[in-house]
Amino acid sequence: MEYHNPVLLKETVDGLNIHPDGVYVDVTFGGGGHSKEILKRLSAKGKLIAFDQDTDALSNALDDDRFLLIHENFRFIKRFLRFHGFKKVDGILGDFGVSSHQFDVAERGFSTRFEADLDMRMNTNSEFSAYDVVNSYDESQLRKVLFQYGELRAAAGMARVIVEARKDAPIKSSEQLKKSLGRFLPKHRENKILAQIYQAIRIEVNQELE
Ligand SMILES: C[S@@+](CC[C@H](N)C(=O)[O-])C[C@H]1O[C@@H](n2cnc3c(N)ncnc32)[C@H](O)[C@@H]1O
């Protein structure tokens, strides 16, 4: 199965207005579609540094002397660029969110299509997962996450219901989470609202926008 098929690939890379000898950063490497297109436009002197915190993305690393893949959250970009000797760069590309691969592997818990344990970690070496957000955040932290990252108008009510539901036993699976939030999921909007809830929890778990 294809790892990820980037949309508007050429147009996005055109936007970088690449100088062939320049230094570029792809902060969301994924399947490497954008990175490959950038490398095509660089000379032998050019450099591309890529970031991805997902362990699976490492298997897509490109065999090219001009390329370096860093398995870290891109919020550490300054530190890592300095460490590798890059004082300035000519352009940065970000294709935020989740790759098709992450959505398609059911047990990783990113997709509303499958039942799974609450996980959603991009970096599977991390100890912090969706389970921790759902079961250890207090009501106001949950409200903030759901409102800020999911743009859910019912964030306050949802946070209250989650805290109530987990009093009996921890919420361990996507099915249990969905059941506890049932009153906020009318049939005709269930998929959309669920996707917003997942997005919010996922962004928090992976500190995607820090
Ligand atoms: C939409 S995909 C990018 C696909 C890529 N442009 C391609 O051509 O295949 C987003 C990728 O960024 C990674 N990612 C998201 N937020 C990140 C962050 N804050 N730090 C590092 N990687 C991140 C995800 O693990 C995922 O692999």
PDB file of N, CA and C in Angstrom, residues 154-206:
ATOM      1  N   ALA A 154     -19.119  22.162  21.565  1.00  0.00           N
ATOM      2  CA  ALA A 154     -19.603  21.464  22.763  1.00  0.00           C
ATOM      3  C   ALA A 154     -18.443  20.982  23.646  1.00  0.00           C
ATOM      4  N   ALA A 155     -17.258  21.595  23.484  1.00  0.00           N
ATOM      5  CA  ALA A 155     -16.063  21.116  24.207  1.00  0.00           C
ATOM      6  C   ALA A 155     -16.290  21.014  25.719  1.00  0.00           C
ATOM      7  N   ALA A 156     -16.941  22.018  26.301  1.00  0.00           N
ATOM      8  CA  ALA A 156     -17.118  22.014  27.764  1.00  0.00           C
ATOM      9  C   ALA A 156     -17.964  20.817  28.201  1.00  0.00           C
ATOM     10  N   GLY A 157     -19.068  20.577  27.490  1.00  0.00           N
ATOM     11  CA  GLY A 157     -19.947  19.450  27.822  1.00  0.00           C
ATOM     12  C   GLY A 157     -19.233  18.120  27.616  1.00  0.00           C
ATOM     13  N   MET A 158     -18.479  18.018  26.542  1.00  0.00           N
ATOM     14  CA  MET A 158     -17.761  16.766  26.257  1.00  0.00           C
ATOM     15  C   MET A 158     -16.738  16.476  27.355  1.00  0.00           C
ATOM     16  N   ALA A 159     -16.021  17.518  27.772  1.00  0.00           N
ATOM     17  CA  ALA A 159     -15.007  17.334  28.820  1.00  0.00           C
ATOM     18  C   ALA A 159     -15.674  16.838  30.104  1.00  0.00           C
ATOM     19  N   ARG A 160     -16.815  17.431  30.427  1.00  0.00           N
ATOM     20  CA  ARG A 160     -17.531  17.046  31.649  1.00  0.00           C
ATOM     21  C   ARG A 160     -17.937  15.571  31.576  1.00  0.00           C
ATOM     22  N   VAL A 161     -18.464  15.167  30.426  1.00  0.00           N
ATOM     23  CA  VAL A 161     -18.951  13.794  30.255  1.00  0.00           C
ATOM     24  C   VAL A 161     -17.790  12.786  30.313  1.00  0.00           C
ATOM     25  N   ILE A 162     -16.655  13.139  29.739  1.00  0.00           N
ATOM     26  CA  ILE A 162     -15.497  12.223  29.775  1.00  0.00           C
ATOM     27  C   ILE A 162     -15.050  12.014  31.225  1.00  0.00           C
ATOM     28  N   VAL A 163     -14.964  13.119  31.973  1.00  0.00           N
ATOM     29  CA  VAL A 163     -14.522  13.019  33.373  1.00  0.00           C
ATOM     30  C   VAL A 163     -15.507  12.166  34.181  1.00  0.00           C
ATOM     31  N   GLU A 164     -16.782  12.322  33.896  1.00  0.00           N
ATOM     32  CA  GLU A 164     -17.819  11.545  34.584  1.00  0.00           C
ATOM     33  C   GLU A 164     -17.688  10.056  34.221  1.00  0.00           C
ATOM     34  N   ALA A 165     -17.534   9.792  32.917  1.00  0.00           N
ATOM     35  CA  ALA A 165     -17.521   8.398  32.438  1.00  0.00           C
ATOM     36  C   ALA A 165     -16.332   7.618  32.986  1.00  0.00           C
ATOM     37  N   ARG A 166     -15.192   8.277  33.150  1.00  0.00           N
ATOM     38  CA  ARG A 166     -13.998   7.531  33.564  1.00  0.00           C
ATOM     39  C   ARG A 166     -13.938   7.303  35.072  1.00  0.00           C
ATOM     40  N   LYS A 167     -14.949   7.830  35.804  1.00  0.00           N
ATOM     41  CA  LYS A 167     -14.978   7.613  37.261  1.00  0.00           C
ATOM     42  C   LYS A 167     -15.137   6.130  37.573  1.00  0.00           C
ATOM     43  N   ASP A 168     -15.937   5.432  36.767  1.00  0.00           N
ATOM     44  CA  ASP A 168     -16.187   4.003  37.015  1.00  0.00           C
ATOM     45  C   ASP A 168     -14.975   3.157  36.638  1.00  0.00           C
ATOM     46  N   ALA A 169     -14.445   3.414  35.440  1.00  0.00           N
ATOM     47  CA  ALA A 169     -13.294   2.645  34.947  1.00  0.00           C
ATOM     48  C   ALA A 169     -12.636   3.465  33.846  1.00  0.00           C
ATOM     49  N   PRO A 170     -11.312   3.308  33.647  1.00  0.00           N
ATOM     50  CA  PRO A 170     -10.650   4.082  32.598  1.00  0.00           C
ATOM     51  C   PRO A 170     -11.272   3.829  31.222  1.00  0.00           C
ATOM     52  N   ILE A 171     -11.217   4.854  30.379  1.00  0.00           N
ATOM     53  CA  ILE A 171     -11.702   4.716  28.997  1.00  0.00           C
ATOM     54  C   ILE A 171     -10.502   4.221  28.180  1.00  0.00           C
ATOM     55  N   LYS A 172     -10.592   2.984  27.705  1.00  0.00           N
ATOM     56  CA  LYS A 172      -9.403   2.380  27.083  1.00  0.00           C
ATOM     57  C   LYS A 172      -9.454   2.337  25.564  1.00  0.00           C
ATOM     58  N   SER A 173     -10.661   2.308  25.010  1.00  0.00           N
ATOM     59  CA  SER A 173     -10.744   2.083  23.565  1.00  0.00           C
ATOM     60  C   SER A 173     -11.536   3.191  22.878  1.00  0.00           C
ATOM     61  N   SER A 174     -11.385   3.238  21.558  1.00  0.00           N
ATOM     62  CA  SER A 174     -12.124   4.223  20.771  1.00  0.00           C
ATOM     63  C   SER A 174     -13.627   3.984  20.923  1.00  0.00           C
ATOM     64  N   GLU A 175     -13.999   2.722  21.042  1.00  0.00           N
ATOM     65  CA  GLU A 175     -15.412   2.380  21.173  1.00  0.00           C
ATOM     66  C   GLU A 175     -15.978   2.927  22.489  1.00  0.00           C
ATOM     67  N   GLN A 176     -15.205   2.783  23.568  1.00  0.00           N
ATOM     68  CA  GLN A 176     -15.657   3.287  24.877  1.00  0.00           C
ATOM     69  C   GLN A 176     -15.753   4.817  24.864  1.00  0.00           C
ATOM     70  N   LEU A 177     -14.789   5.454  24.187  1.00  0.00           N
ATOM     71  CA  LEU A 177     -14.818   6.920  24.113  1.00  0.00           C
ATOM     72  C   LEU A 177     -16.066   7.373  23.352  1.00  0.00           C
ATOM     73  N   LYS A 178     -16.300   6.697  22.232  1.00  0.00           N
ATOM     74  CA  LYS A 178     -17.453   7.036  21.393  1.00  0.00           C
ATOM     75  C   LYS A 178     -18.759   6.837  22.172  1.00  0.00           C
ATOM     76  N   LYS A 179     -18.821   5.755  22.921  1.00  0.00           N
ATOM     77  CA  LYS A 179     -20.032   5.459  23.688  1.00  0.00           C
ATOM     78  C   LYS A 179     -20.265   6.541  24.751  1.00  0.00           C
ATOM     79  N   SER A 180     -19.182   6.935  25.425  1.00  0.00           N
ATOM     80  CA  SER A 180     -19.359   7.932  26.491  1.00  0.00           C
ATOM     81  C   SER A 180     -19.817   9.274  25.923  1.00  0.00           C
ATOM     82  N   LEU A 181     -19.418   9.564  24.673  1.00  0.00           N
ATOM     83  CA  LEU A 181     -19.773  10.859  24.077  1.00  0.00           C
ATOM     84  C   LEU A 181     -21.017  10.775  23.187  1.00  0.00           C
ATOM     85  N   GLY A 182     -21.717   9.645  23.287  1.00  0.00           N
ATOM     86  CA  GLY A 182     -22.856   9.368  22.405  1.00  0.00           C
ATOM     87  C   GLY A 182     -23.842  10.520  22.246  1.00  0.00           C
ATOM     88  N   ARG A 183     -24.130  11.225  23.344  1.00  0.00           N
ATOM     89  CA  ARG A 183     -25.155  12.279  23.269  1.00  0.00           C
ATOM     90  C   ARG A 183     -24.714  13.466  22.400  1.00  0.00           C
ATOM     91  N   PHE A 184     -23.398  13.562  22.125  1.00  0.00           N
ATOM     92  CA  PHE A 184     -22.895  14.661  21.280  1.00  0.00           C
ATOM     93  C   PHE A 184     -22.729  14.231  19.824  1.00  0.00           C
ATOM     94  N   LEU A 185     -23.128  12.990  19.530  1.00  0.00           N
ATOM     95  CA  LEU A 185     -22.869  12.446  18.197  1.00  0.00           C
ATOM     96  C   LEU A 185     -24.161  12.065  17.468  1.00  0.00           C
ATOM     97  N   PRO A 186     -24.944  13.065  17.039  1.00  0.00           N
ATOM     98  CA  PRO A 186     -26.156  12.730  16.285  1.00  0.00           C
ATOM     99  C   PRO A 186     -25.771  12.015  14.989  1.00  0.00           C
ATOM    100  N   LYS A 187     -26.557  11.029  14.609  1.00  0.00           N
ATOM    101  CA  LYS A 187     -26.212  10.154  13.471  1.00  0.00           C
ATOM    102  C   LYS A 187     -25.726  10.926  12.239  1.00  0.00           C
ATOM    103  N   HIS A 188     -26.454  12.014  11.872  1.00  0.00           N
ATOM    104  CA  HIS A 188     -26.117  12.694  10.619  1.00  0.00           C
ATOM    105  C   HIS A 188     -24.801  13.480  10.694  1.00  0.00           C
ATOM    106  N   ARG A 189     -24.272  13.701  11.908  1.00  0.00           N
ATOM    107  CA  ARG A 189     -23.002  14.448  12.008  1.00  0.00           C
ATOM    108  C   ARG A 189     -21.935  13.659  12.759  1.00  0.00           C
ATOM    109  N   GLU A 190     -22.233  12.397  13.011  1.00  0.00           N
ATOM    110  CA  GLU A 190     -21.347  11.587  13.860  1.00  0.00           C
ATOM    111  C   GLU A 190     -19.902  11.560  13.341  1.00  0.00           C
ATOM    112  N   ASN A 191     -19.737  11.263  12.048  1.00  0.00           N
ATOM    113  CA  ASN A 191     -18.376  11.116  11.513  1.00  0.00           C
ATOM    114  C   ASN A 191     -17.588  12.409  11.609  1.00  0.00           C
ATOM    115  N   LYS A 192     -18.260  13.515  11.304  1.00  0.00           N
ATOM    116  CA  LYS A 192     -17.563  14.805  11.306  1.00  0.00           C
ATOM    117  C   LYS A 192     -17.119  15.178  12.726  1.00  0.00           C
ATOM    118  N   ILE A 193     -18.038  15.026  13.674  1.00  0.00           N
ATOM    119  CA  ILE A 193     -17.711  15.423  15.055  1.00  0.00           C
ATOM    120  C   ILE A 193     -16.643  14.495  15.638  1.00  0.00           C
ATOM    121  N   LEU A 194     -16.782  13.212  15.336  1.00  0.00           N
ATOM    122  CA  LEU A 194     -15.788  12.249  15.820  1.00  0.00           C
ATOM    123  C   LEU A 194     -14.400  12.587  15.252  1.00  0.00           C
ATOM    124  N   ALA A 195     -14.372  12.967  13.977  1.00  0.00           N
ATOM    125  CA  ALA A 195     -13.088  13.325  13.352  1.00  0.00           C
ATOM    126  C   ALA A 195     -12.474  14.536  14.061  1.00  0.00           C
ATOM    127  N   GLN A 196     -13.324  15.488  14.470  1.00  0.00           N
ATOM    128  CA  GLN A 196     -12.810  16.677  15.183  1.00  0.00           C
ATOM    129  C   GLN A 196     -12.270  16.288  16.567  1.00  0.00           C
ATOM    130  N   ILE A 197     -12.964  15.353  17.223  1.00  0.00           N
ATOM    131  CA  ILE A 197     -12.512  14.893  18.552  1.00  0.00           C
ATOM    132  C   ILE A 197     -11.154  14.192  18.414  1.00  0.00           C
ATOM    133  N   TYR A 198     -11.048  13.320  17.417  1.00  0.00           N
ATOM    134  CA  TYR A 198      -9.782  12.599  17.188  1.00  0.00           C
ATOM    135  C   TYR A 198      -8.661  13.578  16.867  1.00  0.00           C
ATOM    136  N   GLN A 199      -8.974  14.540  16.008  1.00  0.00           N
ATOM    137  CA  GLN A 199      -7.952  15.518  15.616  1.00  0.00           C
ATOM    138  C   GLN A 199      -7.416  16.251  16.852  1.00  0.00           C
ATOM    139  N   ALA A 200      -8.335  16.652  17.727  1.00  0.00           N
ATOM    140  CA  ALA A 200      -7.935  17.404  18.921  1.00  0.00           C
ATOM    141  C   ALA A 200      -7.010  16.561  19.799  1.00  0.00           C
ATOM    142  N   ILE A 201      -7.411  15.330  20.052  1.00  0.00           N
ATOM    143  CA  ILE A 201      -6.621  14.467  20.943  1.00  0.00           C
ATOM    144  C   ILE A 201      -5.267  14.163  20.296  1.00  0.00           C
ATOM    145  N   ARG A 202      -5.292  13.905  18.989  1.00  0.00           N
ATOM    146  CA  ARG A 202      -4.058  13.561  18.265  1.00  0.00           C
ATOM    147  C   ARG A 202      -3.048  14.719  18.296  1.00  0.00           C
ATOM    148  N   ILE A 203      -3.535  15.936  18.082  1.00  0.00           N
ATOM    149  CA  ILE A 203      -2.628  17.097  18.086  1.00  0.00           C
ATOM    150  C   ILE A 203      -1.998  17.251  19.466  1.00  0.00           C
ATOM    151  N   GLU A 204      -2.793  17.012  20.511  1.00  0.00           N
ATOM    152  CA  GLU A 204      -2.269  17.130  21.872  1.00  0.00           C
ATOM    153  C   GLU A 204      -1.241  16.027  22.156  1.00  0.00           C
ATOM    154  N   VAL A 205      -1.574  14.795  21.790  1.00  0.00           N
ATOM    155  CA  VAL A 205      -0.668  13.664  22.060  1.00  0.00           C
ATOM    156  C   VAL A 205       0.694  13.903  21.412  1.00  0.00           C
ATOM    157  N   ASN A 206       0.676  14.408  20.190  1.00  0.00           N
ATOM    158  CA  ASN A 206       1.916  14.509  19.417  1.00  0.00           C
ATOM    159  C   ASN A 206       2.547  15.896  19.437  1.00  0.00           C
TER     160      ASN A 206
END
